Short mmCIF file of C-alpha atoms in Angstrom, two decimals:
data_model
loop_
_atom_site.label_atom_id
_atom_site.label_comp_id
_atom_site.label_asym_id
_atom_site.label_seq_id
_atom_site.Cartn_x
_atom_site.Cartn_y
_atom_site.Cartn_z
CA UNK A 1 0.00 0.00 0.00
CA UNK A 2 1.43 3.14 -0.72
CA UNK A 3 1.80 5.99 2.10
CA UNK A 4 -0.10 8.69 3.10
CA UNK A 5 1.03 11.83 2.22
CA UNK A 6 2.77 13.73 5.11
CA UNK A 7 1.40 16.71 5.81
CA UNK A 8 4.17 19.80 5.55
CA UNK A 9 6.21 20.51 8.24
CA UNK A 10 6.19 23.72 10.57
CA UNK A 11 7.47 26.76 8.46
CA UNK A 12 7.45 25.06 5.27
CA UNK A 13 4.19 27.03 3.79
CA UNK A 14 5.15 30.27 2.67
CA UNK A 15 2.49 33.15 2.62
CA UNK A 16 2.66 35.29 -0.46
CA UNK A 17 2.63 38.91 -0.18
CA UNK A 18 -0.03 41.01 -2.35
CA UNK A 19 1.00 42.86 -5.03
CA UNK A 20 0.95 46.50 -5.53
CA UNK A 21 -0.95 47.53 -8.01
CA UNK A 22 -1.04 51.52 -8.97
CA UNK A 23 -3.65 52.76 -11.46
CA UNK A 24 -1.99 56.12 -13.80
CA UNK A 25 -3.59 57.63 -16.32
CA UNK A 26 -1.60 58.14 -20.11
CA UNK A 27 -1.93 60.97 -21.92
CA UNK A 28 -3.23 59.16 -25.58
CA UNK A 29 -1.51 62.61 -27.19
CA UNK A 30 1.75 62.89 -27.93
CA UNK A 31 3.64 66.23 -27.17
CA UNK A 32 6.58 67.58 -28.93
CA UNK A 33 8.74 70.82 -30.10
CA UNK A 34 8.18 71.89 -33.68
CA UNK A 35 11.56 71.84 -35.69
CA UNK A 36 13.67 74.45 -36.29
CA UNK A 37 15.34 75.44 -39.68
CA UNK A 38 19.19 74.90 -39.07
CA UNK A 39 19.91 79.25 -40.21
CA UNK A 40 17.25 80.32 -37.90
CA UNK A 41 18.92 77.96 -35.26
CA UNK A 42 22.53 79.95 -36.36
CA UNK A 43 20.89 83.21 -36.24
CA UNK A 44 19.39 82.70 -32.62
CA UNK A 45 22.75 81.65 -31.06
CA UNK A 46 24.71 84.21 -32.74
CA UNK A 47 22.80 86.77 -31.50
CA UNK A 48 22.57 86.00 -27.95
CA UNK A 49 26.04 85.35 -27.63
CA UNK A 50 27.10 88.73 -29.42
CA UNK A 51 24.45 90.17 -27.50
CA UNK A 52 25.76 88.45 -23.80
CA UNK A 53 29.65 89.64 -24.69
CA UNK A 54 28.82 92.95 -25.23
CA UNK A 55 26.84 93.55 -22.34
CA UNK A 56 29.32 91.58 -20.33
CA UNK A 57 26.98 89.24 -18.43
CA UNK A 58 28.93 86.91 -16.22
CA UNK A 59 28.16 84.63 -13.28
CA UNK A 60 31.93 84.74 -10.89
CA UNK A 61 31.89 82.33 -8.39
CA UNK A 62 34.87 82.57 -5.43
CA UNK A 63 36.85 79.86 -5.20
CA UNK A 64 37.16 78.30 -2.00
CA UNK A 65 40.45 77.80 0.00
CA UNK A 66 41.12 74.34 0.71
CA UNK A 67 42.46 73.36 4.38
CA UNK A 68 45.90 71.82 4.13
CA UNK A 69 46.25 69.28 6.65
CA UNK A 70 49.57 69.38 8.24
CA UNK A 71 51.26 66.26 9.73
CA UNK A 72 53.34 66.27 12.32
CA UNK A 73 56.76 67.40 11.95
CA UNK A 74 59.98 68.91 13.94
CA UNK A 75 60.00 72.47 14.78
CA UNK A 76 62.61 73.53 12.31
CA UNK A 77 60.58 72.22 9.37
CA UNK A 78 57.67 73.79 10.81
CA UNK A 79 58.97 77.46 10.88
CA UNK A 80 60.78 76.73 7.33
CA UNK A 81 57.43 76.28 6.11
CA UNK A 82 55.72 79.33 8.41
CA UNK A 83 58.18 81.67 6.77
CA UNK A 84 57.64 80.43 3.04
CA UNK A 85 53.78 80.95 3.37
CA UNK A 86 54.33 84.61 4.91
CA UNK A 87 56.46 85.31 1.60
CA UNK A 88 55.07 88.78 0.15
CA UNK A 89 54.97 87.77 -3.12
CA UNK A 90 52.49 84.87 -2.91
CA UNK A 91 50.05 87.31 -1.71
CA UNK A 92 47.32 88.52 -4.61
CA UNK A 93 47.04 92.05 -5.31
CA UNK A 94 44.87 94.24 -3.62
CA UNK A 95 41.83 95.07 -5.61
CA UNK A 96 42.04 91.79 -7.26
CA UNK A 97 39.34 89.97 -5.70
CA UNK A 98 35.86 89.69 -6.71
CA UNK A 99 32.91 89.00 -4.90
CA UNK A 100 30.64 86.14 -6.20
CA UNK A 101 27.05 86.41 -7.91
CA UNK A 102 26.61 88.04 -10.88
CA UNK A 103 28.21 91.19 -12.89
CA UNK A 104 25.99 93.83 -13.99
CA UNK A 105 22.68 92.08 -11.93
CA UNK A 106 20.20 94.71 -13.56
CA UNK A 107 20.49 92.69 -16.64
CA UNK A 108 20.32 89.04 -14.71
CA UNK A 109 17.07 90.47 -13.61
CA UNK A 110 15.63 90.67 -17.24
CA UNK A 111 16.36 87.10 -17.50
CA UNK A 112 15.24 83.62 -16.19
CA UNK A 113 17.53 81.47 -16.46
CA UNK A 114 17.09 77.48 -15.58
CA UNK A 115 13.88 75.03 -16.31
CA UNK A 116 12.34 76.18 -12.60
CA UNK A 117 13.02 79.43 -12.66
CA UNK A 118 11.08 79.52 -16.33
CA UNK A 119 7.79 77.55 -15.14
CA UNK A 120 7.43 80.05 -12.20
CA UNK A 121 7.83 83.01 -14.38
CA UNK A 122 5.76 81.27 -17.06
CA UNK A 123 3.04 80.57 -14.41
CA UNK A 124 3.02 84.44 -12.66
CA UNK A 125 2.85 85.28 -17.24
CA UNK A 126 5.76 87.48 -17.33
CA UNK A 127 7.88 86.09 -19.92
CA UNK A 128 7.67 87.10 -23.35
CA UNK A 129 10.22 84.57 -25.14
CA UNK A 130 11.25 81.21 -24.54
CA UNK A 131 14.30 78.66 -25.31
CA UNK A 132 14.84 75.32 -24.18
CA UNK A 133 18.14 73.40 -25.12
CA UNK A 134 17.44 70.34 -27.17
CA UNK A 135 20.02 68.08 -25.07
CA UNK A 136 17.61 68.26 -22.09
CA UNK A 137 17.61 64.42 -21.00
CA UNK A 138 15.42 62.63 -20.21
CA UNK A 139 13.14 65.27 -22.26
CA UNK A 140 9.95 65.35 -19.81
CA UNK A 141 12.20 68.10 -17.94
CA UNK A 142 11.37 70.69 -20.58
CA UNK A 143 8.61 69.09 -22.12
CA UNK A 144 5.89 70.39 -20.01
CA UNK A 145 7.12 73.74 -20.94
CA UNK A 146 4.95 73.17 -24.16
CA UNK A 147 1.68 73.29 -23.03
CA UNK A 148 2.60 76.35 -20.19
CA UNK A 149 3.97 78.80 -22.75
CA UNK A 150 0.89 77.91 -25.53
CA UNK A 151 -1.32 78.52 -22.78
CA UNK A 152 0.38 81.86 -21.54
CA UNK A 153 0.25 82.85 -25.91
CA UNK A 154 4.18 83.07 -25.17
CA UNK A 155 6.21 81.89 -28.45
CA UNK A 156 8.78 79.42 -27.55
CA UNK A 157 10.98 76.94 -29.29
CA UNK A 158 13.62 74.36 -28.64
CA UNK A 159 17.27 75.27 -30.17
CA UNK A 160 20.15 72.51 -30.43
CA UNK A 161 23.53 73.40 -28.78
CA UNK A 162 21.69 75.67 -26.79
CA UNK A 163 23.40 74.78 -23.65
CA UNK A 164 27.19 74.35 -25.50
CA UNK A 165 27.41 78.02 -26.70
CA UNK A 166 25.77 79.91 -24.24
CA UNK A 167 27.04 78.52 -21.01
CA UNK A 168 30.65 79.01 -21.39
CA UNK A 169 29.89 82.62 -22.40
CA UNK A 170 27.55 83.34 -19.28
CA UNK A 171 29.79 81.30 -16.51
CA UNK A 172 27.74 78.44 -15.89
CA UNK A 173 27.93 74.88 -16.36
CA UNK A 174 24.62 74.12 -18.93
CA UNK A 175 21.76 76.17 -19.77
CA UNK A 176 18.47 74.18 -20.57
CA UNK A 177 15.98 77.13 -20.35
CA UNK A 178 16.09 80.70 -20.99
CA UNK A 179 13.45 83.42 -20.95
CA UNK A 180 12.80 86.92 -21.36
CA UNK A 181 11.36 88.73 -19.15
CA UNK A 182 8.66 91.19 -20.28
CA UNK A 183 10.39 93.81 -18.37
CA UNK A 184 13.22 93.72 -20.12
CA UNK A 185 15.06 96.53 -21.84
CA UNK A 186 18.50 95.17 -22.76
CA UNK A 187 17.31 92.45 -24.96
CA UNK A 188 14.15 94.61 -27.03
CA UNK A 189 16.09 94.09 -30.20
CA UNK A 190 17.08 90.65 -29.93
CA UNK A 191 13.88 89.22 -28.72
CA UNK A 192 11.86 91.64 -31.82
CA UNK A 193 14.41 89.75 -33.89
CA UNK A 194 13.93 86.11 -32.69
CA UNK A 195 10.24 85.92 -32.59
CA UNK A 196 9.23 85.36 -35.97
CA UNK A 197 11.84 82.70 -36.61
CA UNK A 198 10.31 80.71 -33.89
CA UNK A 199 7.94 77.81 -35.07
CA UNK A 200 4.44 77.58 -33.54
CA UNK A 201 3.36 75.18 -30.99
CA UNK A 202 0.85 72.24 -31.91
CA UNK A 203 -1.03 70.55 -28.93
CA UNK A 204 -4.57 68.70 -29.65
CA UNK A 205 -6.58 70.33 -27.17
CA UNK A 206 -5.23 73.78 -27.78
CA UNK A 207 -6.39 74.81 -30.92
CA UNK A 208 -3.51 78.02 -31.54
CA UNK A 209 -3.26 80.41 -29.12
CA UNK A 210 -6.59 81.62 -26.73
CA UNK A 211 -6.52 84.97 -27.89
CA UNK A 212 -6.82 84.07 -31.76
CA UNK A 213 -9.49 81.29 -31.10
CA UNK A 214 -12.44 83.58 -31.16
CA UNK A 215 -11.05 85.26 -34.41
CA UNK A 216 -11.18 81.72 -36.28
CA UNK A 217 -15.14 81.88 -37.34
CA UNK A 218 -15.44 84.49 -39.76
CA UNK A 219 -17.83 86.84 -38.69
CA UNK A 220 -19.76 87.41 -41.98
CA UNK A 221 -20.25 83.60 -42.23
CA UNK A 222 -22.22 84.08 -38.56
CA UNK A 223 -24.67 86.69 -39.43
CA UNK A 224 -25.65 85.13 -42.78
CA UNK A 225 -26.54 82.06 -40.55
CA UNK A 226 -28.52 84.13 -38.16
CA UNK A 227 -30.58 85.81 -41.14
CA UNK A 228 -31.35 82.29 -42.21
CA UNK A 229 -32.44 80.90 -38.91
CA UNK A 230 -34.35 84.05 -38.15
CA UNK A 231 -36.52 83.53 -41.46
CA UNK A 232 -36.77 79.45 -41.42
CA UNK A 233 -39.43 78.16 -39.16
CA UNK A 234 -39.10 75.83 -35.76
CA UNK A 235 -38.69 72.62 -37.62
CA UNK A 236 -36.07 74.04 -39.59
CA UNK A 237 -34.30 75.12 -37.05
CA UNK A 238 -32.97 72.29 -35.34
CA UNK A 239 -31.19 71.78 -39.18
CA UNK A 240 -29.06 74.59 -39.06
CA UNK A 241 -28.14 73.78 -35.29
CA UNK A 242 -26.48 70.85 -36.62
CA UNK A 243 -25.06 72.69 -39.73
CA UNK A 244 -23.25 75.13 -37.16
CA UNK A 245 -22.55 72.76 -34.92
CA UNK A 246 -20.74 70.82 -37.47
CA UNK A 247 -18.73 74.00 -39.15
CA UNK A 248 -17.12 74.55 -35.44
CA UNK A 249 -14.36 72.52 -35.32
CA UNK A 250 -12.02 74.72 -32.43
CA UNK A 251 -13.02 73.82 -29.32
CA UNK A 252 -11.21 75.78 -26.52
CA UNK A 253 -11.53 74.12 -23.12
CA UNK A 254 -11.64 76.27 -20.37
CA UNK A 255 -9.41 76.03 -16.72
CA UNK A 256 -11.33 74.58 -14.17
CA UNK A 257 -11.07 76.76 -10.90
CA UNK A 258 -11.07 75.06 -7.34
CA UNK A 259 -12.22 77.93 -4.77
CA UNK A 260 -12.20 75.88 -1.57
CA UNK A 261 -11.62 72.50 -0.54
CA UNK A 262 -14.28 71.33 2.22
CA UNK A 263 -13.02 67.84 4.10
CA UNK A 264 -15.77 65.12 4.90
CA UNK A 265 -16.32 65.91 8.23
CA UNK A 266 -18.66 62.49 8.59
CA UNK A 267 -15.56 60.17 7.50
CA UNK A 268 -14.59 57.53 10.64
CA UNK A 269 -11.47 56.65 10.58
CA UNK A 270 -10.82 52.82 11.74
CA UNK A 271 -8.40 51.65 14.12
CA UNK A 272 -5.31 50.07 13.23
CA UNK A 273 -5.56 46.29 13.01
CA UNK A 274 -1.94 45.60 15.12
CA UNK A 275 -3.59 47.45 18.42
CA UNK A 276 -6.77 45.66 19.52
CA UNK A 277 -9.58 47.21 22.33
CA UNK A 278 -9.26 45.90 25.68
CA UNK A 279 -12.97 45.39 26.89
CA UNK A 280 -13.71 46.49 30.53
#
């Protein structure tokens, strides 16, 4: 006869742990720069570096001392060294030391310079140009800067080598956004100059820029319609409803405001399942 089966010893069964599971939502649209002609892209970084030389703008940045570490050694080596660090002519000129931050900072004003600094001033709307550096990775740092600027009717575009001219020129290690500020007053030519080379922005659910989408219908077109519907009868009219209906194709959605958040004040919160109630 063959043997029962043994049931498994202590510890052998292993419990599994749950999975976690996270629901997201993906956008079904997919976002990106419009291209930019190679001479326009030429054009844009010759100008702002000419323009940056000229007016001198420069980030300095002290550099900092670095502690030398002496080890332990016999007197007479010790006030060698003591009287070959108080030698006069290791000592920098007077006058030749800068303090750090940046040169003329009227001008670094006019400017926003870095992808966070850009959203906030594209946010508060007080930007009038915007570039974004093409070797941005991974490119969902910049790319929300797409739908921000379209919304905010600001023109912006992404340039290649963006970050490789203008950086060394300016004193800082890369450059992946710049704006304008519309403030500004030192860059009124430049900016004048750039804007029409910049390509337009394409996103589905913002059809061109909000202040143009009422201009799209042609207003003659509307009145002839509301002649006709005036003169038709009530059958007819649910016709040309449709007719109109179908002739609107731009849609513009409009930002949903949140005035106050009210918590639910009947929610019960449960006890934790590790601490149980003593009964009395």
């Amino acid at each position: 006869m063959a043997a029962a089966p043994q049931a498994p010893g202590r510890g052998s069964v292993r419990r599994t742990r749950p999975l976690t599971v996270k629901t997201s939502l993906t956008n079904p649209y997919t976002i990106c720069w419009s291209a930019l002609d190679r001479e326009d892209m030429h054009f844009i970084l010759q100008t702002l570096e000419d323009r940056f030389q000229s007016l001198g703008l420069r980030k300095i940045e002290e550099k900092k001392k670095k502690k030398q570490f002496l080890k332990k050694q016999s007197p007479d080596q010790h006030s060698t060294e003591v009287e070959n660090s108080e030698d006069p002519k290791e000592k920098p000129p007077e006058g030749s030391e800068q303090g750090s931050g940046w040169t003329p900072p009227d001008v670094r004003k006019q400017l926003a310079i870095g992808v966070n600094e850009v959203t906030r001033a594209l946010e508060r709307d007080g930007l009038q140009l915007v570039l974004v550096c093409k070797s941005a990775k991974p490119a969902r740092i910049t790319s929300h800067l797409i739908q921000l600027s379209l919304s905010r009717s600001v023109p912006a575009c992404q340039v290649p080598r963006l970050s490789e001219r203008l950086a060394p020129v300016i004193g800082l290690k890369c450059v992946l956004a710049l704006g304008f500020r519309k403030t500004t007053t030192a860059f009124v030519a430049e900016v004048r100059a750039i804007i029409p080379r910049v390509p337009s922005l394409h996103v589905p659910w913002l059809q061109g820029r909000p202040e143009d989408s009422g201009e799209n219908l042609d207003t003659a077109s509307l009145e002839s319609l509301d002649r006709e519907v005036l003169e038709t009868s009530f059958e007819d009219l649910s016709k040309h409803k449709r007719k109109l209906v179908e002739g609107q194709q731009a849609v513009v959605l409009q930002p949903l405001k949140i005035k106050k958040l009210i918590p639910n004040p009947n929610k019960i919160r449960k006890p934790p399942k590790g601490k149980k109630t003593t009964s009395k």
